[in-house]
Amino acid sequence: MEGVSYQRFPKIKIREVKDECMKFELRNTDASIANALRRVMIAEVPTMAIDLVEIEVNSSVLNDEFIAHRLGLIPLTSERAMSMRFSRDCDACDGDGQCEYCSVEFRLSAKCLGDQTLDVTSKDLYSSDHSVVPVDFPDSTGYDSPEQRGIVIVKLRRGQELRLRAIARKGIGKDHAKWSPAATVTFMYEPEIHINEDMMETLSLEEKQSLVDSSPTKVFDIDPNTQKVVVVDAEAYTYDDEVLKKAEAMGKPGIIDIRAKEDSFIFTVESTGAIKASQLLLNAIDVLKQKLDAVRLSDDTVDADDQFGELGAHMRVG
Amino acid sequence: MNAPDRYERFVVPEGVKKVTYERDTKIINAASFTIEREDHTIGNIVRMQLHRDENVLFAGYKLPHPLQYKIIVRIHTTSQSSPMQAYNQAVNDLDKELDHLKKAFEAELAKHSADY
Ligand SMILES: [Zn+2]
């Protein structure tokens, strides 16, 4: 017996897309899907991050575990992470970080010889795999900006040294936030704002202005030519209800009506640089599909219930 | 020292079933599905999808305790359907919805990557 499908066909429209940042509209679906995508992007899309550190020499001012923690937080380029293995289920190496399917080795060796303080940065990490390297921030301001020099791990003075070996592994944000590819992922309901023109005509210009000014964000304005109140930026509305309260206080409830469209969402996705923002959404869809696949009923569960069902049917007849 | 491994939160232990099904003993066409190592992400989309099914009289999920890494989905249907049928249908429909979303997004992306 095959059931009827209740499938939806969501629409998506990209507003802006850059490597590390993306804005898009998602329509014809509900908040549960929007929220599932947000949650998966933050906590379940895999990336690579340093997870094991062997310190050979450390005469810096920071202790070993402090440095190991800082290394873990450095975002690494992770386009390959989706196809790699988690080291806990890697049978090629038993998860000890010696194999190419689940881990990448890094080496760092720095010693300060001069009088000037030496910054040890993510650029001093040498990877055994050119596809997994500390993220690089493209520089637009000039070649001597601090960003160009990578992420500072520790500073060394004359005579201090840091030498270590680090293993990066595949992981997810649910395990530890260092594996989260998302800097921020947010969505908002698209607001739908209606102005009752007839009621608005009964207001004086000063009253219109005070209504416009009651919103803490610039949602409304007065058209200089027609002197009508117009919506200039519906999405600036933060669902604060201030204009609605103002309208009420003016004795004009219903002059403005604001509703959240239940099936339209505006997403903002910012990546740490580990993967592109657009790839982050694609990977999130794949991960969510894998999760759904994992929660399908197994055949033996279905069979066990079929027998139970027949038994139940016999009992009901009897 | 005796802290459990962090992955305990999302890796199903050996010998434990991902989904177990239990019929309600008193109400016909009512059942509970216990899903191991899942949370609101799956619970809420499955629940909302089940609400679209007109043969579903009740669908809800709960996360019984934040340190028990499982959810319980409860479904009650009319005699036209069954909890198992409704559950399978919901998972299939969600899967197809995501397929559609992926295709739609890839098409959008192709349009945009041309000019950036
Ligand atoms: Zn391995």
CSV table of C-alpha atoms and ligand atoms in Angstrom, one decimal:
chain,number,residue,atom,x,y,z
A,1,MET,CA,0.0,0.0,0.0
A,2,GLU,CA,1.7,3.2,-1.2
A,3,GLY,CA,0.7,6.4,0.4
A,4,VAL,CA,0.1,9.8,-1.3
A,5,SER,CA,3.1,12.1,-1.4
A,6,TYR,CA,3.0,15.2,0.7
A,7,GLN,CA,6.3,16.4,-0.7
A,8,ARG,CA,7.1,20.2,-1.0
A,9,PHE,CA,9.1,21.8,-3.8
A,10,PRO,CA,11.1,24.6,-2.1
A,11,LYS,CA,12.4,27.5,-4.2
A,12,ILE,CA,15.7,29.1,-3.6
A,13,LYS,CA,17.1,32.5,-4.7
A,14,ILE,CA,20.6,33.6,-4.1
A,15,ARG,CA,20.9,37.3,-3.4
A,16,GLU,CA,24.7,37.5,-2.9
A,17,VAL,CA,27.4,34.9,-3.0
A,18,LYS,CA,31.1,35.3,-2.2
A,19,ASP,CA,33.6,32.6,-1.1
A,20,GLU,CA,33.1,33.2,2.6
A,21,CYS,CA,29.6,34.8,2.7
A,22,MET,CA,26.2,34.1,1.2
A,23,LYS,CA,22.7,35.5,1.4
A,24,PHE,CA,19.7,33.6,0.0
A,25,GLU,CA,15.9,33.4,0.1
A,26,LEU,CA,14.3,30.0,0.8
A,27,ARG,CA,10.6,29.7,0.0
A,28,ASN,CA,7.8,27.1,-0.1
A,29,THR,CA,9.0,25.2,2.9
A,30,ASP,CA,8.5,25.5,6.6
A,31,ALA,CA,10.6,26.6,9.6
A,32,SER,CA,11.5,23.0,10.5
A,33,ILE,CA,13.5,22.6,7.3
A,34,ALA,CA,15.1,26.1,7.6
A,35,ASN,CA,16.1,25.3,11.1
A,36,ALA,CA,17.4,21.8,10.3
A,37,LEU,CA,19.6,23.3,7.6
A,38,ARG,CA,20.9,26.0,10.0
A,39,ARG,CA,21.6,23.4,12.7
A,40,VAL,CA,23.4,21.0,10.3
A,41,MET,CA,25.5,23.8,8.8
A,42,ILE,CA,26.7,24.8,12.3
A,43,ALA,CA,27.2,21.5,13.9
A,44,GLU,CA,27.2,18.6,11.5
A,45,VAL,CA,29.1,19.5,8.3
A,46,PRO,CA,32.6,18.0,8.6
A,47,THR,CA,35.8,19.9,8.4
A,48,MET,CA,39.5,19.3,9.3
A,49,ALA,CA,41.1,20.6,12.4
A,50,ILE,CA,44.2,19.9,14.5
A,51,ASP,CA,43.3,17.3,17.1
A,52,LEU,CA,46.6,15.8,18.3
A,53,VAL,CA,49.8,17.7,19.1
A,54,GLU,CA,53.2,16.3,20.0
A,55,ILE,CA,55.4,19.1,21.4
A,56,GLU,CA,59.1,18.5,20.8
A,57,VAL,CA,60.4,21.8,22.2
A,58,ASN,CA,58.4,24.6,23.8
A,59,SER,CA,60.3,27.4,25.6
A,60,SER,CA,57.6,30.0,24.8
A,61,VAL,CA,55.6,31.8,27.4
A,62,LEU,CA,52.5,29.7,26.7
A,63,ASN,CA,52.2,26.2,28.1
A,64,ASP,CA,51.9,23.1,25.8
A,65,GLU,CA,48.1,22.6,26.2
A,66,PHE,CA,47.5,26.3,25.6
A,67,ILE,CA,49.3,26.1,22.3
A,68,ALA,CA,47.6,22.8,21.4
A,69,HIS,CA,44.2,24.5,22.0
A,70,ARG,CA,45.2,27.5,19.8
A,71,LEU,CA,46.3,25.1,17.0
A,72,GLY,CA,43.0,23.3,17.1
A,73,LEU,CA,41.1,26.6,16.5
A,74,ILE,CA,42.9,27.4,13.3
A,75,PRO,CA,40.5,26.8,10.3
A,76,LEU,CA,42.0,24.5,7.7
A,77,THR,CA,40.8,24.2,4.1
A,78,SER,CA,38.4,21.3,4.1
A,79,GLU,CA,37.0,20.7,0.6
A,80,ARG,CA,38.1,17.1,0.9
A,81,ALA,CA,36.6,16.5,4.4
A,82,MET,CA,33.3,15.1,3.0
A,83,SER,CA,35.1,12.3,1.3
A,84,MET,CA,37.5,11.6,4.1
A,85,ARG,CA,37.0,9.1,7.0
A,86,PHE,CA,36.5,9.8,10.7
A,87,SER,CA,39.6,8.4,12.4
A,88,ARG,CA,37.4,6.5,14.8
A,89,ASP,CA,36.1,4.4,12.0
A,90,CYS,CA,39.3,4.3,9.9
A,91,ASP,CA,40.4,0.7,9.7
A,92,ALA,CA,43.5,1.6,7.7
A,93,CYS,CA,45.3,3.0,10.8
A,94,ASP,CA,43.0,2.4,13.8
A,95,GLY,CA,42.7,6.1,14.2
A,96,ASP,CA,46.3,6.8,15.3
A,97,GLY,CA,46.7,9.5,12.7
A,98,GLN,CA,49.1,7.7,10.4
A,99,CYS,CA,47.0,7.4,7.3
A,100,GLU,CA,46.0,9.6,4.5
A,101,TYR,CA,42.3,8.6,4.6
A,102,CYS,CA,41.7,10.2,7.9
A,103,SER,CA,44.5,12.5,8.9
A,104,VAL,CA,46.9,15.1,7.8
A,105,GLU,CA,50.2,15.8,9.4
A,106,PHE,CA,51.6,19.3,10.2
A,107,ARG,CA,55.0,20.4,11.4
A,108,LEU,CA,56.0,23.6,12.9
A,109,SER,CA,59.5,24.8,13.8
A,110,ALA,CA,60.3,28.3,14.9
A,111,LYS,CA,63.1,29.9,16.9
A,112,CYS,CA,63.6,33.6,17.7
A,113,LEU,CA,67.2,34.6,17.0
A,114,GLY,CA,67.0,38.4,16.8
A,115,ASP,CA,66.0,41.1,19.3
A,116,GLN,CA,62.7,41.6,17.6
A,117,THR,CA,59.7,39.6,18.8
A,118,LEU,CA,58.9,36.8,16.4
A,119,ASP,CA,55.3,36.1,15.6
A,120,VAL,CA,54.6,32.3,15.1
A,121,THR,CA,51.6,32.2,12.9
A,122,SER,CA,49.4,29.7,10.9
A,123,LYS,CA,51.8,30.3,8.0
A,124,ASP,CA,54.5,28.6,9.9
A,125,LEU,CA,52.5,25.3,9.8
A,126,TYR,CA,53.8,23.0,7.1
A,127,SER,CA,51.2,20.5,5.9
A,128,SER,CA,51.9,17.1,4.4
A,129,ASP,CA,48.9,17.6,2.2
A,130,HIS,CA,48.6,20.6,-0.1
A,131,SER,CA,44.7,20.4,0.0
A,132,VAL,CA,44.6,20.8,3.8
A,133,VAL,CA,46.3,24.0,4.8
A,134,PRO,CA,45.5,26.8,7.2
A,135,VAL,CA,43.0,29.2,5.5
A,136,ASP,CA,44.5,32.1,3.8
A,137,PHE,CA,42.9,35.5,4.0
A,138,PRO,CA,43.1,37.3,0.7
A,139,ASP,CA,44.4,40.7,1.3
A,140,SER,CA,42.9,43.8,-0.4
A,141,THR,CA,44.5,46.5,1.6
A,142,GLY,CA,48.2,46.0,0.9
A,143,TYR,CA,50.8,43.4,1.3
A,144,ASP,CA,52.0,44.4,4.7
A,145,SER,CA,48.7,44.2,6.6
A,146,PRO,CA,48.6,41.9,9.7
A,147,GLU,CA,46.1,39.5,8.0
A,148,GLN,CA,48.7,38.7,5.4
A,149,ARG,CA,50.9,37.2,8.1
A,150,GLY,CA,48.3,34.6,9.1
A,151,ILE,CA,46.8,33.8,12.5
A,152,VAL,CA,49.2,34.4,15.4
A,153,ILE,CA,49.8,31.3,17.5
A,154,VAL,CA,52.4,32.5,20.0
A,155,LYS,CA,55.0,35.3,20.1
A,156,LEU,CA,58.7,34.4,20.8
A,157,ARG,CA,61.5,36.6,22.3
A,158,ARG,CA,65.2,36.0,21.8
A,159,GLY,CA,66.2,32.4,22.4
A,160,GLN,CA,62.7,31.0,22.7
A,161,GLU,CA,61.8,28.1,20.5
A,162,LEU,CA,58.7,26.1,19.4
A,163,ARG,CA,58.9,22.8,17.6
A,164,LEU,CA,56.0,20.4,17.2
A,165,ARG,CA,54.1,17.9,15.2
A,166,ALA,CA,50.4,18.1,14.8
A,167,ILE,CA,47.7,15.8,13.4
A,168,ALA,CA,44.6,17.2,11.8
A,169,ARG,CA,41.5,15.0,11.8
A,170,LYS,CA,38.1,15.1,10.3
A,171,GLY,CA,35.3,16.1,12.8
A,172,ILE,CA,32.0,17.9,13.3
A,173,GLY,CA,31.0,20.9,15.3
A,174,LYS,CA,28.9,18.7,17.6
A,175,ASP,CA,32.1,17.1,18.8
A,176,HIS,CA,34.0,20.3,19.3
A,177,ALA,CA,33.3,23.8,18.0
A,178,LYS,CA,36.8,23.9,16.3
A,179,TRP,CA,35.3,21.7,13.6
A,180,SER,CA,32.4,24.0,12.8
A,181,PRO,CA,32.7,25.4,9.3
A,182,ALA,CA,30.2,28.2,10.1
A,183,ALA,CA,31.1,31.5,11.6
A,184,THR,CA,27.4,32.5,11.6
A,185,VAL,CA,24.3,31.0,10.1
A,186,THR,CA,21.0,32.8,10.7
A,187,PHE,CA,17.6,33.0,9.1
A,188,MET,CA,14.7,35.3,9.5
A,189,TYR,CA,11.0,35.2,8.4
A,190,GLU,CA,10.3,37.5,5.6
A,191,PRO,CA,8.0,40.3,6.9
A,192,GLU,CA,5.0,41.3,4.9
A,193,ILE,CA,4.0,44.9,5.7
A,194,HIS,CA,0.6,46.5,4.7
A,195,ILE,CA,-0.2,50.1,5.1
A,196,ASN,CA,-3.9,51.1,5.2
A,197,GLU,CA,-3.8,54.0,2.8
A,198,ASP,CA,-7.3,55.3,3.7
A,199,MET,CA,-6.5,55.4,7.4
A,200,MET,CA,-3.1,56.9,6.7
A,201,GLU,CA,-4.7,59.8,4.9
A,202,THR,CA,-6.4,60.8,8.2
A,203,LEU,CA,-3.0,61.6,9.8
A,204,SER,CA,-1.3,64.9,9.7
A,205,LEU,CA,2.3,65.1,8.4
A,206,GLU,CA,3.6,65.4,12.0
A,207,GLU,CA,1.7,62.3,13.0
A,208,LYS,CA,3.0,60.4,10.0
A,209,GLN,CA,6.5,61.4,10.9
A,210,SER,CA,6.2,60.3,14.6
A,211,LEU,CA,4.8,57.0,13.3
A,212,VAL,CA,7.8,56.6,11.0
A,213,ASP,CA,10.2,57.5,13.8
A,214,SER,CA,8.7,55.1,16.3
A,215,SER,CA,10.4,52.2,14.6
A,216,PRO,CA,13.9,51.7,16.0
A,217,THR,CA,15.1,50.5,12.6
A,218,LYS,CA,14.5,52.3,9.4
A,219,VAL,CA,11.6,50.4,7.9
A,220,PHE,CA,9.3,53.3,6.9
A,221,ASP,CA,9.8,56.8,5.4
A,222,ILE,CA,7.7,59.6,4.0
A,223,ASP,CA,7.8,60.1,0.3
A,224,PRO,CA,8.8,63.7,-0.1
A,225,ASN,CA,6.6,64.2,-3.2
A,226,THR,CA,3.4,62.5,-2.2
A,227,GLN,CA,3.8,62.8,1.6
A,228,LYS,CA,2.7,59.2,1.9
A,229,VAL,CA,4.2,56.8,4.4
A,230,VAL,CA,6.1,54.1,2.4
A,231,VAL,CA,8.0,51.0,3.3
A,232,VAL,CA,11.7,51.5,2.4
A,233,ASP,CA,13.1,48.4,3.9
A,234,ALA,CA,10.8,45.7,5.1
A,235,GLU,CA,13.6,43.4,6.2
A,236,ALA,CA,15.0,46.0,8.5
A,237,TYR,CA,12.0,45.2,10.7
A,238,THR,CA,13.1,43.3,13.8
A,239,TYR,CA,9.6,42.2,14.9
A,240,ASP,CA,9.8,44.6,17.8
A,241,ASP,CA,6.1,45.7,17.5
A,242,GLU,CA,7.1,49.3,18.2
A,243,VAL,CA,5.1,50.8,15.2
A,244,LEU,CA,2.1,48.7,16.1
A,245,LYS,CA,2.2,50.0,19.7
A,246,LYS,CA,2.6,53.5,18.4
A,247,ALA,CA,-0.4,53.1,16.0
A,248,GLU,CA,-2.4,51.8,19.0
A,249,ALA,CA,-1.4,54.7,21.1
A,250,MET,CA,-2.4,57.1,18.4
A,251,GLY,CA,-5.8,55.5,18.4
A,252,LYS,CA,-5.3,54.1,14.9
A,253,PRO,CA,-4.9,50.3,15.4
A,254,GLY,CA,-4.7,48.5,12.0
A,255,ILE,CA,-3.1,51.5,10.2
A,256,ILE,CA,-0.1,49.2,9.7
A,257,ASP,CA,-0.3,45.5,9.6
A,258,ILE,CA,2.9,43.3,9.8
A,259,ARG,CA,2.9,39.6,9.3
A,260,ALA,CA,5.7,37.1,9.2
A,261,LYS,CA,5.4,34.9,6.0
A,262,GLU,CA,5.4,31.4,7.4
A,263,ASP,CA,7.0,29.9,4.4
A,264,SER,CA,9.7,32.4,3.4
A,265,PHE,CA,13.1,32.7,5.0
A,266,ILE,CA,16.1,34.9,4.4
A,267,PHE,CA,19.4,33.2,5.3
A,268,THR,CA,22.8,34.6,6.0
A,269,VAL,CA,25.7,32.2,5.9
A,270,GLU,CA,29.2,33.1,6.9
A,271,SER,CA,31.9,30.5,6.6
A,272,THR,CA,35.2,30.3,8.6
A,273,GLY,CA,37.0,29.8,5.3
A,274,ALA,CA,37.3,26.0,5.8
A,275,ILE,CA,34.8,25.6,2.9
A,276,LYS,CA,33.0,28.0,0.6
A,277,ALA,CA,29.7,29.3,1.9
A,278,SER,CA,27.9,27.9,-1.1
A,279,GLN,CA,29.6,24.5,-0.6
A,280,LEU,CA,28.5,24.7,3.1
A,281,LEU,CA,24.9,24.7,2.1
A,282,LEU,CA,25.4,21.9,-0.4
A,283,ASN,CA,27.2,19.8,2.2
A,284,ALA,CA,24.5,20.5,4.7
A,285,ILE,CA,21.9,19.2,2.3
A,286,ASP,CA,23.9,16.0,1.8
A,287,VAL,CA,24.5,15.5,5.5
A,288,LEU,CA,20.8,16.0,6.2
A,289,LYS,CA,20.0,13.4,3.5
A,290,GLN,CA,22.4,10.9,5.1
A,291,LYS,CA,20.8,11.5,8.5
A,292,LEU,CA,17.4,10.8,7.0
A,293,ASP,CA,18.7,7.7,5.4
A,294,ALA,CA,20.0,6.5,8.7
A,295,VAL,CA,16.6,6.8,10.4
A,296,ARG,CA,14.8,4.6,7.9
A,297,LEU,CA,13.3,1.5,9.5
A,298,SER,CA,15.3,-1.6,9.0
A,299,ASP,CA,13.8,-4.6,7.3
A,300,ASP,CA,13.8,-6.7,10.5
A,301,THR,CA,11.8,-4.1,12.4
A,302,VAL,CA,9.2,-4.0,9.6
A,303,ASP,CA,9.1,-7.9,9.4
A,304,ALA,CA,8.7,-8.2,13.2
A,305,ASP,CA,5.8,-5.8,13.1
A,306,ASP,CA,4.1,-7.6,10.1
A,307,GLN,CA,4.0,-10.8,12.1
A,308,PHE,CA,2.7,-8.9,15.1
A,309,GLY,CA,0.1,-7.3,12.8
A,310,GLU,CA,-1.2,-10.6,11.5
A,311,LEU,CA,-1.3,-12.0,15.0
A,312,GLY,CA,-3.2,-8.9,16.1
A,313,ALA,CA,-5.6,-9.2,13.1
A,314,HIS,CA,-6.4,-12.9,14.1
A,315,MET,CA,-7.0,-11.8,17.6
A,316,ARG,CA,-9.4,-9.1,16.5
A,317,VAL,CA,-11.3,-11.5,14.4
A,318,GLY,CA,-11.5,-14.0,17.2
B,1,MET,CA,39.6,10.4,33.6
B,2,ASN,CA,36.3,8.6,33.4
B,3,ALA,CA,34.6,11.2,31.1
B,4,PRO,CA,32.7,9.5,28.3
B,5,ASP,CA,34.1,10.0,24.8
B,6,ARG,CA,32.7,13.1,23.1
B,7,TYR,CA,31.5,11.1,20.2
B,8,GLU,CA,29.1,9.2,22.5
B,9,ARG,CA,26.7,12.0,21.7
B,10,PHE,CA,26.3,11.1,18.0
B,11,VAL,CA,27.8,7.7,17.3
B,12,VAL,CA,25.4,4.8,17.8
B,13,PRO,CA,27.1,2.2,20.1
B,14,GLU,CA,27.7,-1.3,18.7
B,15,GLY,CA,24.8,-3.6,19.2
B,16,VAL,CA,22.3,-0.8,19.6
B,17,LYS,CA,19.6,-0.3,16.9
B,18,LYS,CA,19.2,3.1,15.3
B,19,VAL,CA,15.5,3.0,15.2
B,20,THR,CA,13.2,0.8,17.4
B,21,TYR,CA,9.5,0.6,16.9
B,22,GLU,CA,6.9,0.0,19.6
B,23,ARG,CA,3.2,-0.4,19.1
B,24,ASP,CA,0.9,1.2,21.6
B,25,THR,CA,-0.8,-1.6,23.6
B,26,LYS,CA,-4.1,0.2,24.1
B,27,ILE,CA,-4.7,2.4,21.0
B,28,ILE,CA,-4.8,0.9,17.6
B,29,ASN,CA,-2.7,2.6,14.9
B,30,ALA,CA,-0.6,4.3,17.5
B,31,ALA,CA,3.2,3.7,18.0
B,32,SER,CA,6.4,5.2,19.2
B,33,PHE,CA,9.7,5.2,17.4
B,34,THR,CA,12.8,5.6,19.4
B,35,ILE,CA,15.7,7.1,17.4
B,36,GLU,CA,19.1,6.7,18.9
B,37,ARG,CA,21.7,9.5,18.6
B,38,GLU,CA,19.4,12.1,17.0
B,39,ASP,CA,18.0,15.4,18.2
B,40,HIS,CA,15.7,18.3,17.3
B,41,THR,CA,17.2,18.4,13.8
B,42,ILE,CA,15.6,15.2,12.7
B,43,GLY,CA,12.8,15.2,15.3
B,44,ASN,CA,11.3,18.4,14.2
B,45,ILE,CA,11.4,17.9,10.4
B,46,VAL,CA,9.9,14.5,10.8
B,47,ARG,CA,7.1,15.8,13.0
B,48,MET,CA,6.3,18.7,10.8
B,49,GLN,CA,6.2,16.5,7.7
B,50,LEU,CA,3.9,14.0,9.5
B,51,HIS,CA,1.5,16.9,10.2
B,52,ARG,CA,1.1,17.3,6.4
B,53,ASP,CA,-0.3,13.8,6.2
B,54,GLU,CA,-4.1,13.9,6.5
B,55,ASN,CA,-4.2,10.3,7.9
B,56,VAL,CA,-2.0,11.3,10.8
B,57,LEU,CA,-4.1,12.2,13.8
B,58,PHE,CA,-1.2,12.9,16.1
B,59,ALA,CA,2.5,13.3,15.6
B,60,GLY,CA,5.0,14.6,18.1
B,61,TYR,CA,8.5,14.1,19.3
B,62,LYS,CA,10.4,14.6,22.5
B,63,LEU,CA,14.0,14.6,23.6
B,64,PRO,CA,13.5,12.9,27.0
B,65,HIS,CA,16.7,14.2,28.6
B,66,PRO,CA,19.6,16.2,27.3
B,67,LEU,CA,22.1,13.5,28.5
B,68,GLN,CA,20.1,10.7,26.8
B,69,TYR,CA,21.1,11.0,23.2
B,70,LYS,CA,17.8,9.8,21.7
B,71,ILE,CA,14.4,11.1,20.6
B,72,ILE,CA,11.0,9.5,20.7
B,73,VAL,CA,8.6,10.1,17.8
B,74,ARG,CA,5.0,9.2,18.6
B,75,ILE,CA,2.5,8.8,15.7
B,76,HIS,CA,-1.3,8.0,15.8
B,77,THR,CA,-3.0,7.5,12.4
B,78,THR,CA,-6.5,6.8,11.1
B,79,SER,CA,-7.3,3.2,10.0
B,80,GLN,CA,-6.5,4.3,6.4
B,81,SER,CA,-2.8,4.3,7.3
B,82,SER,CA,-0.4,3.1,9.9
B,83,PRO,CA,2.3,4.7,12.0
B,84,MET,CA,4.9,2.8,10.1
B,85,GLN,CA,3.5,3.8,6.7
B,86,ALA,CA,3.2,7.4,7.8
B,87,TYR,CA,6.8,7.4,9.1
B,88,ASN,CA,8.2,5.9,5.9
B,89,GLN,CA,6.2,8.3,3.8
B,90,ALA,CA,7.5,11.3,5.8
B,91,VAL,CA,11.1,10.3,5.6
B,92,ASN,CA,10.7,9.7,1.8
B,93,ASP,CA,9.0,13.0,1.2
B,94,LEU,CA,11.7,14.9,3.2
B,95,ASP,CA,14.4,13.1,1.2
B,96,LYS,CA,12.8,14.1,-2.1
B,97,GLU,CA,12.3,17.6,-0.9
B,98,LEU,CA,16.0,17.9,-0.2
B,99,ASP,CA,16.9,16.4,-3.6
B,100,HIS,CA,14.7,19.1,-5.1
B,101,LEU,CA,16.3,21.8,-3.0
B,102,LYS,CA,19.8,20.7,-4.0
B,103,LYS,CA,19.0,20.8,-7.7
B,104,ALA,CA,17.3,24.2,-7.3
B,105,PHE,CA,20.3,25.6,-5.4
B,106,GLU,CA,22.9,24.2,-7.9
B,107,ALA,CA,20.9,25.8,-10.8
B,108,GLU,CA,20.9,29.1,-8.9
B,109,LEU,CA,24.6,28.8,-8.1
B,110,ALA,CA,25.4,28.2,-11.8
B,111,LYS,CA,23.7,31.5,-12.7
B,112,HIS,CA,25.6,33.4,-10.1
B,113,SER,CA,29.0,31.9,-10.5
B,114,ALA,CA,29.1,33.2,-14.0
B,115,ASP,CA,29.3,36.7,-12.8
B,116,TYR,CA,31.6,36.5,-9.8
C,1,ZN,ZN,43.3,6.4,9.2
